[in-house]
Coordinates of C-alpha atoms in Angstrom, one line a residue:
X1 CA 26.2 -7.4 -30.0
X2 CA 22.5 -6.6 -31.2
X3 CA 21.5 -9.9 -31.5
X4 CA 23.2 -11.2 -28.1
X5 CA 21.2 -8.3 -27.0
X6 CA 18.2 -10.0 -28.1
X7 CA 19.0 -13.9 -27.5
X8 CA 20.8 -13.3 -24.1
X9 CA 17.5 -12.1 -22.1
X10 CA 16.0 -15.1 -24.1
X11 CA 18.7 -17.4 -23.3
X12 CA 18.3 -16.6 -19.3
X13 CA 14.6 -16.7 -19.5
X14 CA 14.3 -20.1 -20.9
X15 CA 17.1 -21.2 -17.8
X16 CA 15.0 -19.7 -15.2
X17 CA 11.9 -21.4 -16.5
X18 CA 13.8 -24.0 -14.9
X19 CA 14.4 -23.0 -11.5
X20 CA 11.3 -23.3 -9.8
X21 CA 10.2 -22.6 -6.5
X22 CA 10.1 -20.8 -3.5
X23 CA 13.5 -21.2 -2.2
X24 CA 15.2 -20.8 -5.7
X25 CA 14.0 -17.1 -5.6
X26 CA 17.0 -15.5 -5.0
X27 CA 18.7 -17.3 -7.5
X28 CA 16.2 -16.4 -10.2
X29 CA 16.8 -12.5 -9.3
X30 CA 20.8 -13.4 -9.5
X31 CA 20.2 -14.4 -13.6
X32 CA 17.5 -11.2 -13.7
X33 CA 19.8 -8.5 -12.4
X34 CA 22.9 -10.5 -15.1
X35 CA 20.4 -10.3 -18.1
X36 CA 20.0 -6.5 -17.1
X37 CA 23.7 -5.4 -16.3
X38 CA 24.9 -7.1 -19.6
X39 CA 21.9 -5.7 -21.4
X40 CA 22.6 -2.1 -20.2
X41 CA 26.4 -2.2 -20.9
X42 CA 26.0 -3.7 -24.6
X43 CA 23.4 -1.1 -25.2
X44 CA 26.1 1.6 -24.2
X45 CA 28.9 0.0 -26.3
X46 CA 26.2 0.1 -29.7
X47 CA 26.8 4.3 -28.6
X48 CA 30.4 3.6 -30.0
X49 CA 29.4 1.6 -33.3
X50 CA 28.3 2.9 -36.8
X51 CA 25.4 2.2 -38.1
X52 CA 25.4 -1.6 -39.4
X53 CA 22.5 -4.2 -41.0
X54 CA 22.8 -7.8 -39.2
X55 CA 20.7 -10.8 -39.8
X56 CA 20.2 -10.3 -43.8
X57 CA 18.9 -6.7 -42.9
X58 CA 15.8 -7.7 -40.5
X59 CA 18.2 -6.2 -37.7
X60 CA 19.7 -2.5 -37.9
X61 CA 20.6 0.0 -35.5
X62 CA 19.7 3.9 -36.0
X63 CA 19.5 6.5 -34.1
X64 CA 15.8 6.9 -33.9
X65 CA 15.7 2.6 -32.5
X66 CA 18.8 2.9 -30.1
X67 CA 17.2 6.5 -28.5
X68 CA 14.8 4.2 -27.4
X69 CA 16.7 0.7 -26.4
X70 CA 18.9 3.1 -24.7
X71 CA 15.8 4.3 -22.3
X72 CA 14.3 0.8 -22.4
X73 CA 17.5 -0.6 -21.0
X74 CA 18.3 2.0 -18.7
X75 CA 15.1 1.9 -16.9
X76 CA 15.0 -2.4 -17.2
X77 CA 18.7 -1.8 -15.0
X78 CA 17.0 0.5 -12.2
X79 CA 13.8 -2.1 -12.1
X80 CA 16.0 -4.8 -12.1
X81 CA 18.0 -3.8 -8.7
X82 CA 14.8 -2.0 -7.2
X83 CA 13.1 -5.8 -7.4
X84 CA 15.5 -6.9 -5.2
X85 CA 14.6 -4.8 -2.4
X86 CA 10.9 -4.3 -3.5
X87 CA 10.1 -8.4 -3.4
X88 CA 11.6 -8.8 0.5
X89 CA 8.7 -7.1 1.6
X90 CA 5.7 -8.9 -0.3
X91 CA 7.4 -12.3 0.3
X92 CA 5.5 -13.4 3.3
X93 CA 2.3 -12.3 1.1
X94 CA 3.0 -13.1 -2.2
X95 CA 5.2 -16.7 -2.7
X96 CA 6.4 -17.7 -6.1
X97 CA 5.4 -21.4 -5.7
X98 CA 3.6 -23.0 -9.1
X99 CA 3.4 -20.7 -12.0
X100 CA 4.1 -17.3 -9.9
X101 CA 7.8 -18.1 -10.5
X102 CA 7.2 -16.6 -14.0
X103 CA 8.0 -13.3 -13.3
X104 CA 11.5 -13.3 -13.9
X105 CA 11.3 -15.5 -16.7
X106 CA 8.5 -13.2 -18.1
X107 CA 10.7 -9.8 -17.3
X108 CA 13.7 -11.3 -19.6
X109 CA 11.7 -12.2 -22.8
X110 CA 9.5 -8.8 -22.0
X111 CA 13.0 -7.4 -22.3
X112 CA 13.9 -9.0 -25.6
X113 CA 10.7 -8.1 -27.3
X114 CA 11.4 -4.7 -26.4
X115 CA 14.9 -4.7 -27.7
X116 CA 13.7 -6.5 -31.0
X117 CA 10.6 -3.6 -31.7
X118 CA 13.5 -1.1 -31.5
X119 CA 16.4 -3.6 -33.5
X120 CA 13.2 -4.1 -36.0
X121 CA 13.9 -2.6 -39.8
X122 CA 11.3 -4.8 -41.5
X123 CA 8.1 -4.4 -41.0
X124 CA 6.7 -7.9 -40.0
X125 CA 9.7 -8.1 -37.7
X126 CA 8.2 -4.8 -35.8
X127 CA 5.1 -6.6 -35.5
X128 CA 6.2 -10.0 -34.0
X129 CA 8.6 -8.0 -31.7
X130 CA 5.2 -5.8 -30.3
X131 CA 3.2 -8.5 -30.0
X132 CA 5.8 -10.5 -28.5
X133 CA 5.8 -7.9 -25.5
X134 CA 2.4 -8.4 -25.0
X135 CA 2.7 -12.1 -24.8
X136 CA 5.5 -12.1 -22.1
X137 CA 4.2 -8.6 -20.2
X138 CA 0.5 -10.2 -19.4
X139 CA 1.6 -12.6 -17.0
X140 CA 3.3 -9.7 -15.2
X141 CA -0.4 -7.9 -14.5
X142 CA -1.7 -10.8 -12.6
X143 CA 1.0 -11.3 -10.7
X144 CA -0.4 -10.5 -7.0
X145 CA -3.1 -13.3 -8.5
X146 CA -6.3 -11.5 -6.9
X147 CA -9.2 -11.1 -9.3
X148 CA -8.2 -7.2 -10.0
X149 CA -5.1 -8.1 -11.8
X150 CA -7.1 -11.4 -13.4
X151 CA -9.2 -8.7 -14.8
X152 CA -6.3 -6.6 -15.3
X153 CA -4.0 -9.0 -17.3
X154 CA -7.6 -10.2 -19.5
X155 CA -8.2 -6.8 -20.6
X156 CA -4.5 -6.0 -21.4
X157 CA -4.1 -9.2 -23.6
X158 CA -7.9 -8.5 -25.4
X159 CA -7.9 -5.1 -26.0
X160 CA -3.5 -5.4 -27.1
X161 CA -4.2 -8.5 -29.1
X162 CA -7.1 -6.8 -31.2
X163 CA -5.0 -3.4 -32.0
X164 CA -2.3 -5.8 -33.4
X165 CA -4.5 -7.1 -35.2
X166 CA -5.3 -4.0 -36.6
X167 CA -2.2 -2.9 -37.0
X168 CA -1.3 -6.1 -39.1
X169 CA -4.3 -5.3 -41.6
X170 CA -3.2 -1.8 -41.5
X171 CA 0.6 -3.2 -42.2
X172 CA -1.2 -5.5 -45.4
X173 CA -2.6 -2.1 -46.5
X174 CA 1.0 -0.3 -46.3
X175 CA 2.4 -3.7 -48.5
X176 CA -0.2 -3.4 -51.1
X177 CA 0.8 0.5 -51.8
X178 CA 3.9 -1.0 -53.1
X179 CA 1.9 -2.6 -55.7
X180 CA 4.4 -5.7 -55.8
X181 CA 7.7 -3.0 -55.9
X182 CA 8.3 -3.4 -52.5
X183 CA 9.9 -6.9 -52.2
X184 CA 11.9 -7.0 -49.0
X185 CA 9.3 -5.5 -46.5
X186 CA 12.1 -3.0 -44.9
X187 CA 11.0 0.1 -43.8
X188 CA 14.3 1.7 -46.0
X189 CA 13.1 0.5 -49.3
X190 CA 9.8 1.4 -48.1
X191 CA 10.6 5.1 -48.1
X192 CA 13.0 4.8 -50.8
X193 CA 10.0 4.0 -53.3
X194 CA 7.8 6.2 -51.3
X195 CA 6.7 8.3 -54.7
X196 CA 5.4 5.2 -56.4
X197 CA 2.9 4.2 -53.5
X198 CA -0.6 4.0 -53.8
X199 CA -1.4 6.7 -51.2
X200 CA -5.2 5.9 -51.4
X201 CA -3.9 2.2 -49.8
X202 CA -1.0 4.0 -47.7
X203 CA -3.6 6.5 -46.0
X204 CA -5.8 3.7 -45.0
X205 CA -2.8 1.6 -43.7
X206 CA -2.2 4.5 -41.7
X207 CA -5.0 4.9 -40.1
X208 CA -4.9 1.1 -39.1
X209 CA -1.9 1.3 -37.9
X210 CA -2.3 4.3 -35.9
X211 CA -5.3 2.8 -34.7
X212 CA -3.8 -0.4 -34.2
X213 CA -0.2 0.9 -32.6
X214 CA -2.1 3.6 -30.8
X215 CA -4.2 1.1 -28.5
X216 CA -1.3 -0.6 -27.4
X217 CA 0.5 3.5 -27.1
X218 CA -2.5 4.1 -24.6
X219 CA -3.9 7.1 -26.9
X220 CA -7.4 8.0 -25.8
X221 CA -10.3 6.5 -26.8
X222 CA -7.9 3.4 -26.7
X223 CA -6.5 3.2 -24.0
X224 CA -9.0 1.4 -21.9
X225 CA -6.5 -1.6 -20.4
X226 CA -4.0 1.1 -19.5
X227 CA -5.3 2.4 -16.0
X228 CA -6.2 -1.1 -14.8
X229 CA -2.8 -2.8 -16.0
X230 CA -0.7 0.2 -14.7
X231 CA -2.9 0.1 -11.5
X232 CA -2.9 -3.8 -10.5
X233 CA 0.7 -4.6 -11.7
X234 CA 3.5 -4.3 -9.1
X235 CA 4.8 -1.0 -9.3
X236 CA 8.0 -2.0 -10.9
X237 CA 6.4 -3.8 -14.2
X238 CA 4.0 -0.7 -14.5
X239 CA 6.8 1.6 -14.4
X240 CA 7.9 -0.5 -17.6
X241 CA 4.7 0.0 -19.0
X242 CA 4.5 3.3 -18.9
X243 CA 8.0 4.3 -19.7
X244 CA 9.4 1.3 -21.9
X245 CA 6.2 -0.5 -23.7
X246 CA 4.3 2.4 -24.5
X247 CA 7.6 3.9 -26.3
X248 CA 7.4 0.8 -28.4
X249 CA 4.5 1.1 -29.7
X250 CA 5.1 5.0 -30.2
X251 CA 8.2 3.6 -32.1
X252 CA 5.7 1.9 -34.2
X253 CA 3.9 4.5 -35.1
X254 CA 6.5 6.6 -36.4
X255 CA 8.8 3.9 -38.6
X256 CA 5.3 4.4 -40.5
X257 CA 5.0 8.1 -40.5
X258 CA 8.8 8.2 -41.5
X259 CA 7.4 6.0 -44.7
X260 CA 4.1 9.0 -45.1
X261 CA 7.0 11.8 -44.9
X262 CA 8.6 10.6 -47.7
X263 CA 5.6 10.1 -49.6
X264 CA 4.2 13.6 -49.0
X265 CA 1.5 12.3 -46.8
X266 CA 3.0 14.6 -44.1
X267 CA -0.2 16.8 -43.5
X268 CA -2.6 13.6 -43.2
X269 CA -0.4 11.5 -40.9
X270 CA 0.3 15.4 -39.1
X271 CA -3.8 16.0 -38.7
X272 CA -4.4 12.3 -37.2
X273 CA -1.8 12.6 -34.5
X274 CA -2.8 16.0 -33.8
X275 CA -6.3 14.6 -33.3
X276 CA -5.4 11.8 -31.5
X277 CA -2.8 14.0 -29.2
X278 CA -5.6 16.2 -28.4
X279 CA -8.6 14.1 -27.5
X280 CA -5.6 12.1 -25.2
X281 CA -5.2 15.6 -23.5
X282 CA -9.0 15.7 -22.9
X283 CA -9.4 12.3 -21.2
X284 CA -6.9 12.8 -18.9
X285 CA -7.7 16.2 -17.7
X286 CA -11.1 14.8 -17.0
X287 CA -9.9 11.2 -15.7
X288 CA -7.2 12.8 -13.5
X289 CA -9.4 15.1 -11.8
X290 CA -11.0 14.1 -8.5
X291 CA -8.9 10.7 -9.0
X292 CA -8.7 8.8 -6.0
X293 CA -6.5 5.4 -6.8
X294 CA -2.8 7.4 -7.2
X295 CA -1.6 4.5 -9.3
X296 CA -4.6 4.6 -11.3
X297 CA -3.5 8.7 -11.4
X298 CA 0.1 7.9 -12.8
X299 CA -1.5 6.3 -15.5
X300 CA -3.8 8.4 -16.7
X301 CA -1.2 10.5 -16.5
X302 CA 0.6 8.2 -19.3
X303 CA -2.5 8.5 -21.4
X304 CA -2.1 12.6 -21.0
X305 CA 2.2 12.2 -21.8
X306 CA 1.7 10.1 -24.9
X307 CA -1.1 12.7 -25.7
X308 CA 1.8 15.0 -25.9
X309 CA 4.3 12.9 -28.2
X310 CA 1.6 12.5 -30.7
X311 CA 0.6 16.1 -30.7
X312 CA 4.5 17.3 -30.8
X313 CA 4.9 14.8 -33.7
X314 CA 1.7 16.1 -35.3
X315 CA 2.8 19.9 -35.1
X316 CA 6.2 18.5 -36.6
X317 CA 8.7 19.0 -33.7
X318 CA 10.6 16.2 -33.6
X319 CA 13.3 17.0 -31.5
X320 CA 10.8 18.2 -29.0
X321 CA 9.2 15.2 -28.9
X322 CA 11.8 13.2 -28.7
X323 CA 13.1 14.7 -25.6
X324 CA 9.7 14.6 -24.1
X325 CA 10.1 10.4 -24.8
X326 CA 13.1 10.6 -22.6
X327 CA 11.8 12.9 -19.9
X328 CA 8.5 11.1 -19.4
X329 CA 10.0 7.7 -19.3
X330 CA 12.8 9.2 -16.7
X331 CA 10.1 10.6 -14.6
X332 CA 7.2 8.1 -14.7
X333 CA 9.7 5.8 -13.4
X334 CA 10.7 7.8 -11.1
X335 CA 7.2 8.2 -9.9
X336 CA 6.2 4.3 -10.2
X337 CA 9.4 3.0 -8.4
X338 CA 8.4 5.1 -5.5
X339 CA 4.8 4.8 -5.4
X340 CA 5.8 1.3 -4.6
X341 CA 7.3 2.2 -1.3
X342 CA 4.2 4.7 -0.6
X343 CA 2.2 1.2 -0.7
X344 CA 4.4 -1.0 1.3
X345 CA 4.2 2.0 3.6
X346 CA 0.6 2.5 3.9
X347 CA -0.5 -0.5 2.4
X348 CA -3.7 1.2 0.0
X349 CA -3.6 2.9 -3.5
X350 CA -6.0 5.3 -2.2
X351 CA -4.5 8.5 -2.5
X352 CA -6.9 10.3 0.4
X353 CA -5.6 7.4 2.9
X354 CA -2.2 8.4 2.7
X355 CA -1.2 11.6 4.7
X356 CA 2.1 12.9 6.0
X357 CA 3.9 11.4 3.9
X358 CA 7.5 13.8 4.2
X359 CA 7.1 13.3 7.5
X360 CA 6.0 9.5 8.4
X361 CA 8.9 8.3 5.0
X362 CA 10.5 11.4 4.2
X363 CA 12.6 9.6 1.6
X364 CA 9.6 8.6 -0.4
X365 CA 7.7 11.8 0.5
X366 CA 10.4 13.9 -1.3
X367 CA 10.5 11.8 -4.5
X368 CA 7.0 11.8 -4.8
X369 CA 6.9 15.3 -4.5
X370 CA 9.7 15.8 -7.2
X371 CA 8.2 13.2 -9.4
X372 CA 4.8 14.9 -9.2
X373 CA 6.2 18.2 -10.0
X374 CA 8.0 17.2 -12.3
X375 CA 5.7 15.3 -14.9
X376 CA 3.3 18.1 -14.0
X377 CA 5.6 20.2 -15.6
X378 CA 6.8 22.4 -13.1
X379 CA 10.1 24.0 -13.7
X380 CA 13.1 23.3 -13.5
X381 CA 12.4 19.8 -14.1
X382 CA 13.1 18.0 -17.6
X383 CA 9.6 17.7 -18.7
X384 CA 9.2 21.3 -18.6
X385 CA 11.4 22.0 -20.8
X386 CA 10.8 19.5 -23.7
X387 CA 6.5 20.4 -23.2
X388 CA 7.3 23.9 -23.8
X389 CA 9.5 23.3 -26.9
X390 CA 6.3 21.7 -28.3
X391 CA 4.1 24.3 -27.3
X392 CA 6.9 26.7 -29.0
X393 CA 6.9 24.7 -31.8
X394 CA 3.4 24.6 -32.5
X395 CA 2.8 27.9 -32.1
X396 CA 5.5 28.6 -34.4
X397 CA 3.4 26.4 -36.9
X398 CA 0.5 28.4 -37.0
X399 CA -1.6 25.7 -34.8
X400 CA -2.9 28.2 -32.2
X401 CA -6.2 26.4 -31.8
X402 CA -4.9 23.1 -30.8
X403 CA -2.4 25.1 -28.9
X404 CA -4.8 26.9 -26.9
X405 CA -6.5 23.3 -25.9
X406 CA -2.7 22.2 -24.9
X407 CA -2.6 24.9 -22.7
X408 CA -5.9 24.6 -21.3
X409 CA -6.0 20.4 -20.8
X410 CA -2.6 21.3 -18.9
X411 CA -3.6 23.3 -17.0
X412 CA -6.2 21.4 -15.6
X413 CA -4.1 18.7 -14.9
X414 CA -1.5 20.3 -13.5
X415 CA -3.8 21.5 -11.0
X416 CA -5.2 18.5 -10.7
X417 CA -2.2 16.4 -10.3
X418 CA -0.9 19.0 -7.4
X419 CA -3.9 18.8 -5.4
X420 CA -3.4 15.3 -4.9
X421 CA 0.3 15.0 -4.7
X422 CA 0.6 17.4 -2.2
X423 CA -2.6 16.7 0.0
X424 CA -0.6 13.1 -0.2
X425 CA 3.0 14.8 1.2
X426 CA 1.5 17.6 3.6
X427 CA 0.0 16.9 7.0
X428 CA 1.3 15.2 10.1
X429 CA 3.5 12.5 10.9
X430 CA 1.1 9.1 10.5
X431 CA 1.2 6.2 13.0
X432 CA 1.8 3.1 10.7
X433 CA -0.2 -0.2 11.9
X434 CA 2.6 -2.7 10.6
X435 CA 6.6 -2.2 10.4
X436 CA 8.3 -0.2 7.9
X437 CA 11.9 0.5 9.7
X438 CA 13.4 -2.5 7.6
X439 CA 13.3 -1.0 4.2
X440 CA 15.5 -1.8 1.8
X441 CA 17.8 0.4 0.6
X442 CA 17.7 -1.1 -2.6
X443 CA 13.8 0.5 -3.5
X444 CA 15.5 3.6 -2.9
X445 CA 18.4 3.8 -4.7
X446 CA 17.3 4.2 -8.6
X447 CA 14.1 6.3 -8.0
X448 CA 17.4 8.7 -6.6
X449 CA 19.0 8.7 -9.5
X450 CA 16.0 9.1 -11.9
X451 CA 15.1 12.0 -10.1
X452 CA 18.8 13.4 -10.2
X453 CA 18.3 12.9 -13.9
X454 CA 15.1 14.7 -14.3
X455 CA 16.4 17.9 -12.5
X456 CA 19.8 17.5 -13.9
X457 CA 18.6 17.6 -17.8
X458 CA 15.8 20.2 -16.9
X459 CA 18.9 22.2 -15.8
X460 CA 21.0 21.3 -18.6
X461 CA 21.6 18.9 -21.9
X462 CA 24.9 17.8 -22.8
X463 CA 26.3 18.8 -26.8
X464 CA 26.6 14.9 -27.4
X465 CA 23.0 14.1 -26.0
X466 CA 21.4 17.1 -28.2
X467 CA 23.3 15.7 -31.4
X468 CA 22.3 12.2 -30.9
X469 CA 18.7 13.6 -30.5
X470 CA 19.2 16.3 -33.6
X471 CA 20.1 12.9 -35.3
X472 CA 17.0 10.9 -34.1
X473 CA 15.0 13.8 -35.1
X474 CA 16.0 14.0 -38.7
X475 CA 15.0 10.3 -39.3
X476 CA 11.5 11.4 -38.4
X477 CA 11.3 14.7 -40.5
X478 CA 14.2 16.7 -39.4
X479 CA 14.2 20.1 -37.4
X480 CA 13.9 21.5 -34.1

């Protein structure tokens, strides 16, 4: 089942490659929506398996890699049926004639690369699978084809391509602690000879890495392509970005500090992220402030979450962090998915053009309003809960410094965010200049459910979810 997880998406994006054109566009959705239901229900059945080593151990299932798959699939199935309904209303502006007929083709391998970075147990097999996401995801960017997402998708591939890069000297570095030991390039034998690395080559591979990993993770100051590719991508493929490929990279980042853990290189790898985490915090208090695109806002508000994971992993509260992965990918979607109908609605990204909203598309108005709330961290939603577990966490550590700056950059942007998203919501019914009545109910349907499952596990976790994330956790250093 892992590797037909893998070659299936594959397998249907080298068929659709094939069915070109306009009229065929239907059909190429059909195959899209069968890579994704298949994908989501093997996922589900690996829930069921032990763990298990396929493909001469370059594949393996853990906890920590199918925590992961499992959101990456789950939010692929939403997109997947919310692209149905979402296209019918761009079709008469945006055809799929020539080369545009790549997006499905593009959204299947983007979905194996994805499923490989989490399958990955060796560490060159991690890096193909990364970059391979960037490969398939660019052509996504620029698919409205004005000169925004041209720039969009350039600046994606460039600044993505060169952290790779980085990460693959950093990944050279990592090798040559091993001193020639280290023969199979898994991440298991890896932190089995931890105690005879070279640390002076492991904490320079590190930093590589983090540097490398972290680009592509949007951490600040590296996550220039982030706001233009999450603003000029249709709303569906940026809420992949932001709640599937930034995980990836995260996932990156901490099959490598699972390796520094068991080399006693805790506190470096701990002081890095913590850096990193905070100066991510900083950038999007600033950034988010006075922001006028509200796609633009959302991610920025990415570069502020992913702030979070690295400062939760820093302060060494895993579990925390973990559920914070799951809450922020829940809830960005959720916020993505629906400021897609906000801009069929109104038709501009500009957040001070769009008034009334609960009362000219009360459907959308609500879920915005939840979704805002929510990855502001407003209670009772999910993200609340997982934020404050950090925050308890690192207080319990002893970091009251950097916990006093957590506070403070969330502060600001929760105030911040709200100004916007509720100037957005309030004010008077608006008088739309085009038709709107004939929405799909198929946009609406799994920005519902995400929202349902924001309030629902900000409300309450189920004994099987926390032991699967108790699980996950130990991998990365154990604890709550």
């Amino acid at each position: 089942m892992p590797v037909a997880l893998v070659a299936l998406p594959i397998l249907l994006g080298l068929l659709t490659l094939f069915i070109r054109g306009e009229a065929k566009r239907r059909l190429r959705r059909f195959f899209l929506v069968v890579g994704a239901v298949f994908h989501f229900g093997g996922v589900i059945s690996l829930h069921l398996r032990s763990t298990e080593n396929l493909l001469q151990g370059f594949i393996q299932i853990d906890a920590l890699g199918l925590l992961f798959l499992t959101i990456i699939s789950l939010l692929f199935f939403l997109v997947a049926i919310y692209s149905l309904g979402y296209f019918q209303h761009e079709r008469e502006k945006y055809t799929e004639e020539g080369v545009s007929h790549l997006y499905v083709p593009c959204m299947l391998f983007f979905l194996a690369a994805m499923t490989l970075a989490t399958l990955a147990s060796q560490v060159g097999v991690l890096w193909i699978a990364i970059e391979g996401t960037t490969i398939a995801s660019a052509p996504l960017i620029y698919y409205h084809r004005h000169h925004q997402a041209l720039e969009a998708a350039w600046k994606y591939l460039l600044m993505c391509s060169v952290g790779i890069a980085i990460a693959l000297l950093g990944i050279f570095f990592v090798i040559a602690s091993g001193k020639g030991s280290v023969t199979d390039l898994s991440f298991s034998t890896f932190i089995a000879n931890a105690a005879s690395l070279d640390h002076r080559w492991l904490r320079i591979g590190f930093i590589l890495i983090l540097v490398g990993f972290g680009t592509k993770m949007g951490l600040a100051p590296l996550h220039n392509w982030l706001p233009d590719a999450h603003s000029e991508a249709p709303s569906q493929v940026s809420a992949l970005l932001s709640g599937a490929l930034l995980n990836c990279a995260f996932l990156g980042i901490l099959r490598f500090y699972q390796v520094l853990m068991a080399a006693g290189l805790s506190d470096f790898a701990q002081k890095l992220l913590v850096c990193f985490g905070l100066i991510s915090l900083f950038v999007a208090a600033v950034f988010i402030t006075g922001q006028r695109d509200y796609k633009r806002m959302l991610a920025y508000s990415s570069v502020e979450h992913m702030g979070i994971m690295a400062l939760g992993v820093g302060w060494g509260v895993q579990f925390g962090t973990l559920l914070h992965v799951i809450n922020h990918s829940l809830t960005k979607g959720l916020l993505f998915l629906t400021a897609g109908q906000i801009l069929i609605a109104y038709r501009t990204k500009n957040a001070f053009e769009v008034r009334g909203l609960l009362k000219t598309v009360p459907e959308s108005g609500w879920l915005f309003l939840i979704g805002g709330l929510a990855i502001a961290g407003s209670p009772p939603f999910s993200p609340f809960i997982s934020e404050f577990l950090i925050l308890r966490g690192g207080l319990n550590q002893g970091y009251w410094l950097s916990s006093f700056f957590y506070l403070l950059f969330l502060g600001i942007i929760f105030v911040s965010m709200s100004r916007i998203v509720l100037r957005m919501v309030q004010g008077e019914r608006q008088q739309l200049s085009f038709r709107h009545e004939s929405s799909s109910r198929l946009i609406f349907f799994p920005p519902i459910l995400l929202a349902l499952l924001v309030l629902v596990f900000g409300l309450y976790l189920p004994a099987p979810m926390i032991s699967f994330l108790q699980a996950a956790a130990h991998l990365i250093g154990g604890g709550l």
